[in-house]
Amino acid sequence: MSDHTTTGTDWWRNAVVYQIYPRSFADGNGDGTGDIAGMRARLPYLAELGIDAIWVNPWYRSPLNDGGYDVADYRNIDERFGSIDDAQAFVDEAGGHGIRVIVDLVPNHTSSEHAWFQAALAAGPGSPERERYHFLPGRGDDGELPPSDWTSVFGGRAWERCPDGEWYLHLFDSTQPDLNWEHPEVRAEFESILRFWLDRGVAGFRVDVAHALAKHPDYEDVGDRDQRDGPRWTEGHPFWDRDEIHPIIRSWRRVLDEYDDRMMVAEAWVRADRRPLYLRPDEYHQAFDFEFLSADWDAEQFGGIIEQSTTAARDVGSNPTWVLSNHDVVRHATRYGLPGGTDSAAWLLDGPHHLLDAEQGHRRARAAALLTLALPGSAYVYQGEELGLPEAWDLSTDVLDDPVWTDSGHRRKGRDGCRVPIPWEATGPSLGFGDAEGWLPQPVGYAALAAAVQHDDDGSTLNLYRSALRIRREHFTADFDITMIDLGADVLAFERGNGARCVVNMGAVPIAIPEGVVLLASAPLDDGELPADAAVWLADH
Ligand code: GLC
């Protein structure tokens, strides 16, 4: 085991977790799709980067209608990614590098190709097989209207009608039928799936749409309330963030606690004041801080979120969990190049594209890395952000694969632009991703950002991350204390318990660097000044 391994049952509290989207990370067999062979081959790169753990997006057997979030078999690996033996080898080899592996649990829905759903379709209305999902007769004289007014996250209504006249619920794509979590077999099955992976040595689970499992018993209409989740959620919503979710979480936690040091992290797009409920000592260990991810480049906004999140997490005995990007959002190197308040997901299609200042986005992304990695708690790094990759925002619409594009009636481009294959080399049909072209084309600019190009360049973003992860371990993980420092409205600054400080200049003009020894900076420092859109780490001596 390498010496940077965070040991003990609380290893997750300040872990840096690297997110791998298997389809796009590295293609070992040259078929254009990333796979476990590719992931294994790149483990030395990840060990050198200095991460503590890896979160692997779904690698299970799946038709890949939603990139694998449509699981057909939770105990098997899709053959495009490899085999169950390959997965085991990956977990073991990562462990040999001192890196833990977290897998994705998708409990809200299965694929329509899952054996349970196929059985439900075949068995017909009123059958016990249908009770594991949400099958209902329609409204209207002939049941021709959907059972409620619920809409799908991807667009359109959340109900699909079967040839026999019944409707089934799908909060996402129609190939992702929602499971009925009131059903004891559903609960038992997922406890068994947890054990299956825990027995294979995984360190824990990232739980998909953790805030959607429970549904209103009568499928009450949403009416005037917002259909969408996140900060817009209102009390008593018929399918988001319902209180019935918490006993389910506690049952999973009991399973994890039978093992030594496992953890689970919630993907719960809920209001900030509701997140601590998920973090109670007998529930999740972590929940992503999506306010942090969604914040504009504004010192007051970031400062407020940091104070609120650290206090709220600590009050329930947890620690904050910071994230800047993932496989669902526009990469932050591009987001930070857009004017504050821009809806980046809509901007992909609607523009105006000349508003993008890519250089500014790049500078801010580097500064944001130092901000995130200096905070108390855990941080997640999405593959490619350590290379400073921007969003592939100009993908032509005929290559789009995300169901959001079709389900939204071509009104939203979807998430493919952050899922483009990683550039490993400056040349080759997919820039070292594999021996063939990748499943999505890479933007021209990715060649200059390839890992091999950045490896030996001291000023590269890759080396900034490597230095940051090394220095973080020494200066920013000793405790969880944080004190905000007031250096003016445009500056975000804080001190950690041992005196290490982080100063981020979010204003438009350079500022004087406070006294101290410079540990690391996101931009060259001239004349004792911190430029705009830059961050510096300082120690007392
Ligand atoms: C989560 C995943 C996203 C997926 C959705 C449905 O939000 O992160 O990629 O499409 O759930 O499973």
Tab-separated table of C-alpha atoms and ligand atoms in Angstrom, residues 19 21 55 57-58 66-70 104 106 108-109 153-154 171-173 176 206-211 229 267 269 326-328 402-404 415 419, ligand 1:
chain	number	residue	atom	x	y	z
A	19	GLN	CA	-14.700	9.634	-10.740
A	21	TYR	CA	-16.955	7.207	-16.408
A	55	TRP	CA	-15.882	6.048	-7.911
A	57	ASN	CA	-19.970	4.991	-12.843
A	58	PRO	CA	-22.223	1.998	-13.679
A	66	ASP	CA	-28.679	6.134	-20.341
A	67	GLY	CA	-24.968	5.419	-20.287
A	68	GLY	CA	-25.441	2.448	-17.932
A	69	TYR	CA	-27.901	4.055	-15.492
A	70	ASP	CA	-30.327	1.574	-16.998
A	104	ASP	CA	-22.533	3.051	-8.360
A	106	VAL	CA	-28.890	2.529	-9.093
A	108	ASN	CA	-34.603	4.031	-8.207
A	109	HIS	CA	-35.123	2.221	-11.491
A	153	VAL	CA	-36.485	14.580	-15.618
A	154	PHE	CA	-35.357	14.141	-19.218
A	171	LEU	CA	-38.967	9.462	-13.766
A	172	PHE	CA	-36.164	9.244	-16.345
A	173	ASP	CA	-36.209	7.636	-19.792
A	176	GLN	CA	-35.853	3.151	-16.951
A	206	ARG	CA	-22.396	6.216	-4.779
A	207	VAL	CA	-26.185	6.061	-4.685
A	208	ASP	CA	-28.009	7.320	-7.764
A	209	VAL	CA	-30.958	9.743	-7.405
A	210	ALA	CA	-31.017	9.004	-3.702
A	211	HIS	CA	-33.855	11.498	-3.223
A	229	ASP	CA	-35.697	18.583	-7.963
A	267	GLU	CA	-26.522	11.896	-5.091
A	269	TRP	CA	-30.361	17.100	-5.421
A	326	ASN	CA	-19.448	15.206	-12.838
A	327	HIS	CA	-20.885	13.274	-15.773
A	328	ASP	CA	-24.197	15.204	-15.598
A	402	ASP	CA	-27.775	11.103	-24.245
A	403	PRO	CA	-31.524	10.319	-24.021
A	404	VAL	CA	-32.013	13.934	-22.866
A	415	ARG	CA	-24.677	15.647	-21.209
A	419	ARG	CA	-18.482	12.527	-21.499
B	1	GLC	C1	-28.389	10.373	-11.982
B	1	GLC	C2	-27.175	10.085	-12.841
B	1	GLC	C3	-27.526	10.410	-14.256
B	1	GLC	C4	-28.662	9.522	-14.685
B	1	GLC	C5	-29.842	9.640	-13.750
B	1	GLC	C6	-30.814	8.518	-13.936
B	1	GLC	O1	-28.707	11.705	-11.951
B	1	GLC	O2	-26.065	10.777	-12.360
B	1	GLC	O3	-26.430	10.276	-15.115
B	1	GLC	O4	-29.074	9.862	-15.982
B	1	GLC	O5	-29.460	9.584	-12.397
B	1	GLC	O6	-30.270	7.327	-13.465
